[in-house]
Coordinates of C-alpha atoms in Angstrom, one line a residue:
X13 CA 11.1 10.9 19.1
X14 CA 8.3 13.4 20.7
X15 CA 10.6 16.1 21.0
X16 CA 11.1 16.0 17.1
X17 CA 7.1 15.5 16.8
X18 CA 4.6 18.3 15.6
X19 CA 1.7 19.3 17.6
X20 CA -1.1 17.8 15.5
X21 CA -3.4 15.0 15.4
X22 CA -3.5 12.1 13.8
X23 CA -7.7 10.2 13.5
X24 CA -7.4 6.6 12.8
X25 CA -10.6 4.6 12.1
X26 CA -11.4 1.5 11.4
X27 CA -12.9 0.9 7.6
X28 CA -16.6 -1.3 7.3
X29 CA -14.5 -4.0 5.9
X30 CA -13.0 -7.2 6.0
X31 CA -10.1 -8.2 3.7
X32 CA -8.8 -11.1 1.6
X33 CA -5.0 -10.5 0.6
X34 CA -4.7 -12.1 -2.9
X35 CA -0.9 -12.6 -4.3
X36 CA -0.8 -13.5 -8.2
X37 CA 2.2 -14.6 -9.8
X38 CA 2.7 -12.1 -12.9
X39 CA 3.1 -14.6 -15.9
X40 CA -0.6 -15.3 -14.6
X41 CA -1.5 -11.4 -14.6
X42 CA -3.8 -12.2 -18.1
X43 CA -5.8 -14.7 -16.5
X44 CA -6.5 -12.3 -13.8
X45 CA -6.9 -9.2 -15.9
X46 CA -10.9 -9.3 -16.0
X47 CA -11.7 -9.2 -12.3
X48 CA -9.1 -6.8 -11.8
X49 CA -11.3 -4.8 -14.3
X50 CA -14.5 -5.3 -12.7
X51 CA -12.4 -4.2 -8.9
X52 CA -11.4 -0.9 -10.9
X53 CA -15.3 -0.5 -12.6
X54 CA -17.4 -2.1 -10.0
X55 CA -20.8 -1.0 -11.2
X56 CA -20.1 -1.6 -14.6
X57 CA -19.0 -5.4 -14.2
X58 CA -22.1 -5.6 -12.5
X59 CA -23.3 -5.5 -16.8
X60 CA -21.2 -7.1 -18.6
X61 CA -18.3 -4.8 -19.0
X62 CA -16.5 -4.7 -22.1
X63 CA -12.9 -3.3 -22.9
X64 CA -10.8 -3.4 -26.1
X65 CA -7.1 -3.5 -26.5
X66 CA -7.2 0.5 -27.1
X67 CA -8.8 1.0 -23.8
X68 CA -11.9 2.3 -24.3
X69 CA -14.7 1.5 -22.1
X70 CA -18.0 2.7 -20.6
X71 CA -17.4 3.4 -17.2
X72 CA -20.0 3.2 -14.5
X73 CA -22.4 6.0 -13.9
X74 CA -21.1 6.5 -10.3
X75 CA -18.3 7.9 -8.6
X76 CA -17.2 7.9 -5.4
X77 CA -16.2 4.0 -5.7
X78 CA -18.7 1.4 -4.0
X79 CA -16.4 -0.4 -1.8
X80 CA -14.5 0.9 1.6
X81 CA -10.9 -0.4 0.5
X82 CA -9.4 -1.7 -2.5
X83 CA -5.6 -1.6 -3.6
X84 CA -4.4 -3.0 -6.8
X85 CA -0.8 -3.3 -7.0
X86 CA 1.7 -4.6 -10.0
X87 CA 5.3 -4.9 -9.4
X88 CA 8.4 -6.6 -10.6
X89 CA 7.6 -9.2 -8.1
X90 CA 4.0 -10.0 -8.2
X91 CA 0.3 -8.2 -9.0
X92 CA -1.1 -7.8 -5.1
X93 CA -4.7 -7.7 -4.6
X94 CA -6.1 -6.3 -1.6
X95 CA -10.3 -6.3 -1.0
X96 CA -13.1 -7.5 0.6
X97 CA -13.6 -11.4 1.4
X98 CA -16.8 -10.7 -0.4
X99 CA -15.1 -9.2 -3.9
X100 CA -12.4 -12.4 -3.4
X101 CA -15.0 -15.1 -3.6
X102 CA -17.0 -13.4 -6.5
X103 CA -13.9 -12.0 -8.6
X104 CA -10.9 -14.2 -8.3
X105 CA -12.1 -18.0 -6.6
X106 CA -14.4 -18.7 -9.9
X107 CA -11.1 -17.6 -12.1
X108 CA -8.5 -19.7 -9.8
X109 CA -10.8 -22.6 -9.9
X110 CA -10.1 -22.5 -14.0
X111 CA -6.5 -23.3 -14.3
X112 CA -4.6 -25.8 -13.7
X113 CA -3.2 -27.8 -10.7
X114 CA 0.2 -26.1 -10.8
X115 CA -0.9 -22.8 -11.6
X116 CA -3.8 -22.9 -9.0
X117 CA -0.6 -23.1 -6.2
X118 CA 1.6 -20.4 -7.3
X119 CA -2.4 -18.4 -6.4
X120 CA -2.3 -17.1 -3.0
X121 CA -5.4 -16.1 -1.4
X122 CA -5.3 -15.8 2.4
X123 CA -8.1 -17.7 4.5
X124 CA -7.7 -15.1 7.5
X125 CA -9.5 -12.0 7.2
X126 CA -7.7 -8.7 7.6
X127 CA -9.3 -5.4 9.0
X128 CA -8.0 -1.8 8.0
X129 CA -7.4 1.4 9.9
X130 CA -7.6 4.4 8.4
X131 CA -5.0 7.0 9.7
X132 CA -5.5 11.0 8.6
X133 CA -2.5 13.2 9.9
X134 CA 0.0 16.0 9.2
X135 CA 3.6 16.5 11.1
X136 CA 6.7 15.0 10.3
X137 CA 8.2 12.9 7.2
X138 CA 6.8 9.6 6.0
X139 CA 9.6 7.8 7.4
X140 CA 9.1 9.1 11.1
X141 CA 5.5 8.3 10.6
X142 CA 6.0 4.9 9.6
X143 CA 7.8 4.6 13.1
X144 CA 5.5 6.6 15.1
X145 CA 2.7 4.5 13.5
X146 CA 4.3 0.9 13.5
X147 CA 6.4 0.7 16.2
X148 CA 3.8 -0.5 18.7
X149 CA 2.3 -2.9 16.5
X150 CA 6.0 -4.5 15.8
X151 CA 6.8 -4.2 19.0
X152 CA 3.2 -5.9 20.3
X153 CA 4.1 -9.1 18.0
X154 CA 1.4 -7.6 15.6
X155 CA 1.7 -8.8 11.7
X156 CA 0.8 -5.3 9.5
X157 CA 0.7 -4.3 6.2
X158 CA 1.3 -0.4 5.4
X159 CA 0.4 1.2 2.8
X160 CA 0.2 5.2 2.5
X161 CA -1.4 6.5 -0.3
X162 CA -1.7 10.7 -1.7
X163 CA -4.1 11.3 1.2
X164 CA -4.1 9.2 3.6
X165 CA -2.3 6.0 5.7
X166 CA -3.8 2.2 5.7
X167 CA -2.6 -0.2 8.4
X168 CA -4.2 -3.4 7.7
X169 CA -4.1 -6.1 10.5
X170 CA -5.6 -9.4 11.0
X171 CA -8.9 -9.4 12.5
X172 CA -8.3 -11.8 15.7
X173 CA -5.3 -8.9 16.5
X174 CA -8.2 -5.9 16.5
X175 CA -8.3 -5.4 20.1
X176 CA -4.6 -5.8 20.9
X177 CA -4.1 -3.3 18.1
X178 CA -6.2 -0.8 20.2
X179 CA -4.5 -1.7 23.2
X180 CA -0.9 -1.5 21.8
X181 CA -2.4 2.4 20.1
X182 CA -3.7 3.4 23.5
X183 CA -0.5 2.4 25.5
X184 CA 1.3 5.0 23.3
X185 CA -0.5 7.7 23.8
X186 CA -3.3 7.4 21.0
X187 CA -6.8 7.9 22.3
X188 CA -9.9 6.3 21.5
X189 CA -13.2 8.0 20.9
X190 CA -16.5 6.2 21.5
X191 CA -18.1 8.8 19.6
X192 CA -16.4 8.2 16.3
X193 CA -14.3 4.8 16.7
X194 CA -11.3 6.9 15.9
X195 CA -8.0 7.3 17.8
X196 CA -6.2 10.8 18.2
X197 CA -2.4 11.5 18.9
X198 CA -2.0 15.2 19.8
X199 CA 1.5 14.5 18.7
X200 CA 1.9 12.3 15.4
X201 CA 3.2 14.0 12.6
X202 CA 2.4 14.9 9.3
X203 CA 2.3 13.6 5.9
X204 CA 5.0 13.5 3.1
X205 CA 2.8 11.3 0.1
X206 CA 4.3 7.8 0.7
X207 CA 3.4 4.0 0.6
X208 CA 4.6 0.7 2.5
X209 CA 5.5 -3.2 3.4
X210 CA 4.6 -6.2 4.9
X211 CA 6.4 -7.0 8.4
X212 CA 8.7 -9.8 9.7
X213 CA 9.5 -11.5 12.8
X214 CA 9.8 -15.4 13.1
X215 CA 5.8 -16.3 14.3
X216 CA 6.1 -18.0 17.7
X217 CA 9.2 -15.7 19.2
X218 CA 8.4 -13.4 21.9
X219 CA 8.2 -10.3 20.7
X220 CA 11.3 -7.3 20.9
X221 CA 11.7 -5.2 23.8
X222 CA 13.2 -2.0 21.8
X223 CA 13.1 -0.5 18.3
X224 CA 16.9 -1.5 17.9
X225 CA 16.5 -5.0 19.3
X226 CA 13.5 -5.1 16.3
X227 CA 15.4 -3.7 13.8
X228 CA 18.6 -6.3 14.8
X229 CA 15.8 -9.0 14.3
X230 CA 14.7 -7.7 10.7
X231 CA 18.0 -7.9 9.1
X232 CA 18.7 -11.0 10.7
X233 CA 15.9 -12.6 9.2
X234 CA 16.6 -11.1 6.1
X235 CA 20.6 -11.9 5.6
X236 CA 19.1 -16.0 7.0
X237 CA 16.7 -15.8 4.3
X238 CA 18.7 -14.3 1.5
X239 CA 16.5 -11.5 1.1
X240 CA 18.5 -8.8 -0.4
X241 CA 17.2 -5.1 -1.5
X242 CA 17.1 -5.0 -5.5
X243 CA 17.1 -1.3 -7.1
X244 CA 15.1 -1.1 -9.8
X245 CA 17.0 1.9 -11.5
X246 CA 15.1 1.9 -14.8
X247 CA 11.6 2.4 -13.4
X248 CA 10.9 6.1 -11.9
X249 CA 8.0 6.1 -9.9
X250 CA 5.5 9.2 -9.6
X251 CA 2.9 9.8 -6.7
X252 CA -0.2 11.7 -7.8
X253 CA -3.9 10.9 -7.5
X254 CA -7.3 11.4 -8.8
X255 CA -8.7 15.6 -8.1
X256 CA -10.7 16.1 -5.6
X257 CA -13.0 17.8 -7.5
X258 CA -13.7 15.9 -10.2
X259 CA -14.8 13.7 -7.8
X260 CA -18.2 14.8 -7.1
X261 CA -18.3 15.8 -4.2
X262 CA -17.6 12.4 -3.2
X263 CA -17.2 12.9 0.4
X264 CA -20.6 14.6 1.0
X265 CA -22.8 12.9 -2.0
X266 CA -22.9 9.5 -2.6
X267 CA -25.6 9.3 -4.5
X268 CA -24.0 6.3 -6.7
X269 CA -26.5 6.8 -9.4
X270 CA -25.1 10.0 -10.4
X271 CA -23.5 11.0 -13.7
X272 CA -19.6 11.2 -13.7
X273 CA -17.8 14.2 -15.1
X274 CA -15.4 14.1 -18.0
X275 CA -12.1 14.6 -15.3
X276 CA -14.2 10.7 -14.1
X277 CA -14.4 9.2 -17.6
X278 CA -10.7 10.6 -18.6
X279 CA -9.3 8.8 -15.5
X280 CA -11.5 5.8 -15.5
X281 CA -10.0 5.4 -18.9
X282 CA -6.3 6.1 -17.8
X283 CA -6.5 3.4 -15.4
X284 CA -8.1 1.0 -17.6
X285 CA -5.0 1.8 -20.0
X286 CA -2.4 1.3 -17.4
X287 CA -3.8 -2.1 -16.3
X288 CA -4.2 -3.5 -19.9
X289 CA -0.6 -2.4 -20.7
X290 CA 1.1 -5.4 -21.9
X291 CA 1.8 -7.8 -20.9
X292 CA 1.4 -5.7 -17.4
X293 CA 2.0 -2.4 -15.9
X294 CA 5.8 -2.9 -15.0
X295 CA 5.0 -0.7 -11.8
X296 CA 1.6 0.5 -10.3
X297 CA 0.0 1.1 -7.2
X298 CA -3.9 2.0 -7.3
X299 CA -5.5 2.5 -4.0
X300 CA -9.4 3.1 -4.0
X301 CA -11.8 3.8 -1.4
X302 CA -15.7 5.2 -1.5
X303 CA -14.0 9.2 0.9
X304 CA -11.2 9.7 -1.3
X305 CA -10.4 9.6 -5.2
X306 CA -8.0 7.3 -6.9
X307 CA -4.5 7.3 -4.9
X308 CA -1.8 6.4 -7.5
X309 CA 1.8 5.3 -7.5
X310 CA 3.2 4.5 -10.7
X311 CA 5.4 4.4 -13.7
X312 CA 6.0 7.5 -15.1
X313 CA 5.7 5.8 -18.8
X314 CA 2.4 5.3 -17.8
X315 CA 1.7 9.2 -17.5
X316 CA 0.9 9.4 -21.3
X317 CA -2.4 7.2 -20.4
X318 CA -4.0 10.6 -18.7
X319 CA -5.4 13.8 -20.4
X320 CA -3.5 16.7 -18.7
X321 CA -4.8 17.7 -15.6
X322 CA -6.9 14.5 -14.7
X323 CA -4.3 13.8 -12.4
X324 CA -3.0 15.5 -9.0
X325 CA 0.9 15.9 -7.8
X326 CA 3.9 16.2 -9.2
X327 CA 4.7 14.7 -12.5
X328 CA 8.8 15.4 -12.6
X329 CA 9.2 14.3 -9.0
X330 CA 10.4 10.6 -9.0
X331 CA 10.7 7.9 -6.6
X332 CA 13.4 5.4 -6.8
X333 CA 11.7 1.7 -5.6
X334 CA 14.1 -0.8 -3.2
X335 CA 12.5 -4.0 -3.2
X336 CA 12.1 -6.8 -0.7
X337 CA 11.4 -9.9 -2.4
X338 CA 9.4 -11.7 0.9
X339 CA 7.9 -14.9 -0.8
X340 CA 9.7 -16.7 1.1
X341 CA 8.6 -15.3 4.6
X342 CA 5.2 -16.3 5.7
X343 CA 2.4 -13.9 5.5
X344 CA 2.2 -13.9 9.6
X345 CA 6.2 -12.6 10.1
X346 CA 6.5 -9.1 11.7
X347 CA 8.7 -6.7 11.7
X348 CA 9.7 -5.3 8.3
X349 CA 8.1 -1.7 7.9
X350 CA 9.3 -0.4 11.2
X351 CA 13.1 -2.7 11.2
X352 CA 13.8 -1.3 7.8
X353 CA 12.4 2.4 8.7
X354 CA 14.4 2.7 11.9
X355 CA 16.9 1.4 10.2
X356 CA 16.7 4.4 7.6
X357 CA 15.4 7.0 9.6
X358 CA 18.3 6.1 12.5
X359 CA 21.7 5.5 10.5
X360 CA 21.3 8.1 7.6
X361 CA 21.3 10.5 10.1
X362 CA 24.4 11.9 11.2
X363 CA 25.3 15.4 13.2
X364 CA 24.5 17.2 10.2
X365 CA 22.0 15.2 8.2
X366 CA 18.2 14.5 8.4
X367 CA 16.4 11.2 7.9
X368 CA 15.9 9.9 4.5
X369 CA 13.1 10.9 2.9
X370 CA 11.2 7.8 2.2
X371 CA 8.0 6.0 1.8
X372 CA 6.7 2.2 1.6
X373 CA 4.5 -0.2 -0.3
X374 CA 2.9 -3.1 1.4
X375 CA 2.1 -5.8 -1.3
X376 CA 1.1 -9.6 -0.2
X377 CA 4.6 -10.8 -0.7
X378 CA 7.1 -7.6 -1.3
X379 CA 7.9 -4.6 0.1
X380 CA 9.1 -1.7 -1.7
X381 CA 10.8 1.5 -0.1
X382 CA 11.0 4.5 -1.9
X383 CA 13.3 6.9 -2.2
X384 CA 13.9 9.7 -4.2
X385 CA 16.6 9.5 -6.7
X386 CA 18.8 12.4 -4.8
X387 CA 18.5 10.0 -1.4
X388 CA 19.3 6.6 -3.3
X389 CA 22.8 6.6 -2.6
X390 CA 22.5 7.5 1.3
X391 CA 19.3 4.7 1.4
X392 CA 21.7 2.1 -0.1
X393 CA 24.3 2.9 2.1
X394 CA 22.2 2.4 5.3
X395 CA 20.7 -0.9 3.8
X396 CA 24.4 -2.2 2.8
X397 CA 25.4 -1.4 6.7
X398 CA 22.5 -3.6 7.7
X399 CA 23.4 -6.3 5.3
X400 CA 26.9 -6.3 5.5
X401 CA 27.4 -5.0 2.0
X402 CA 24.8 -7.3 -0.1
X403 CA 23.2 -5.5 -2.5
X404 CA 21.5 -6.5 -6.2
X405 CA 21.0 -4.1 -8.7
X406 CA 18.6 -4.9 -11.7
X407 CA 19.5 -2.2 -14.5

């Protein structure tokens, strides 16, 4: 794989944070809605805040966002919450403790803390970088989540693993400095705007010995579980984010106290749209941090929510999601970011053909690839080899 690698660097850091992993059922989406609201407007909740079914609200007098990491995520699987322990026990333990017995246990909140690395890189396509990235982790035993967003890549892990994550980095070639508590790879490559998936390997199995041994294991947990890729062929995804410079200058001042522009209100109030879209968003990925603006992945019927130019990236380039119901794999399992990106990368690539083009999601109990709609047919073929054929389709 380093032959095919550019000759840049990749800085991964860890984030001031540790994580709670919330999965929420989506028939309980409603019950949810207002702390997902005071995530998204943060100083606001802090007052009371108010919405109305036509979305308008008062957002806070701030921007950059307060917290190091938050990602919302609704898909046709489940509404994903990822943020601090601290957010968890404020925001969604005072609503779980409000409904009833059964619905309280479809309510997921893990008890072990996750940390996050931050990973800022050019070079190759997302899903070489998903290998270069994972492929120590998966093969160290280590259980990830993935999730690229417009600017950047996340790798959360679980806290006790922080160490052996260094080591596992370091042993490939990715070097730590003391100065900055960053690693750099003179040779990881670059960034095609993608997201991710949790990963799977039975807990308690040694971990594999090579990227195809791994990828063997994935599918074969899979095809034991029944887990089989669904297309989702009505819902077109777009990848776009908030402008840079309507942010601020949010990586220089964050002076939180600061008025927001209009470009902040107009997409504070796209967002509050999307979320309150009922009875959900049928697709949307918000990832928000207090360096970078709002990193979306969405719908694109949920365009119409933002004034023009609010909103960064293509707008008629869309995504095709393949999703992998893993409910029934326990949070722990390794293995599925880097098994089902080898297995694209590797056998959709013939004599004369490049890799797949194609990125990830990571939610608490699904992952979603992505493909664009010109690559769905050689995706599905590579999936079908790896599942002898057994594929669902929901039209």
């Amino acid at each position: 794989m380093e032959s095919s690698m550019a000759l840049l660097s990749a800085h991964i850091q860890f984030l001031d944070t540790q994580l709670a992993l919330i999965h929420i059922p989506l028939h309980l989406y409603s019950s949810f809605l207002q702390s997902i609201l005071q995530l998204l407007l943060p100083n606001a909740s802090r007052n009371g805040f108010t919405g109305n079914g036509n979305g308008a609200v008062q957002p806070p007098k701030g921007w950059p966002y307060e917290h190091p990491f938050v990602n919302i995520s609704i898909t046709p699987i489940e509404c994903s919450i990822v943020c601090s322990r601290v957010l968890a026990d404020d925001l969604f333990i005072p609503v779980l403790r409000l409904l009833d017995a059964q619905s309280r246990s479809l309510v997921h909140i893990t008890s072990e803390d996750f940390v996050v690395m931050q990973v800022d890189g050019e070079g190759l396509d997302a899903g070489q970088r998903v290998l270069e990235l994972t492929s120590p982790l998966a093969l160290a035993g280590i259980p990830i989540f993935f999730i690229t967003t417009y600017f950047a890549d996340y790798i959360l892990v679980p806290l006790p693993h922080r160490e052996q994550v260094v080591k596992a980095l370091e042993e490939r070639g990715f070097q730590f400095e003391d100065q900055t508590s960053s690693y750099v790879n003179p040779y990881v490559h670059g960034r095609k705007h993608s997201s991710s998936s949790p990963e799977v390997q039975p807990p308690g199995t040694p971990p594999p010995a090579t990227i195809s041994e791994l990828q063997s294991r994935t599918f074969a947990t899979l095809k034991r579980r029944s887990i089989v890729p669904t297309v989702a062929s009505d819902i077109r995804l777009v990848q776009c984010a908030g402008r840079r410079d309507s942010a601020n200058g949010m990586s220089q001042n964050r002076n939180r106290n600061s008025m927001t522009s209009a470009a902040d209100d107009a997409l504070h109030l796209g967002l509050v749209k999307c979320l309150i879209a009922p009875p959900y968003p049928r697709f949307l990925s918000l990832t928000l941090t207090d360096t970078e603006p709002a990193s979306l992945l969405l719908d694109h019927t949920l365009l119409p929510n933002f004034t023009q130019d609010v909103l960064l990236g293509s707008k008629d380039e869309y995504l095709t999601p393949i999703t992998l119901d893993l409910r029934n794999l326990p949070v722990e399992s390794t293995g599925i970011v880097c098994g089902v990106a080898g297995r694209l990368v590797g056998a959709t690539t013939g004599q004369m053909e490049s890799p797949v083009e194609m990125s990830y999601l990571s939610t608490a109990r699904a992952g979603t690839v992505m493909v664009t709609e010109q690559e769905l047919d050689r995706a599905l073929d590579a999936l079908r080899g790896a599942e002898n054929g057994v594929l669902s389709t929901a039209d």
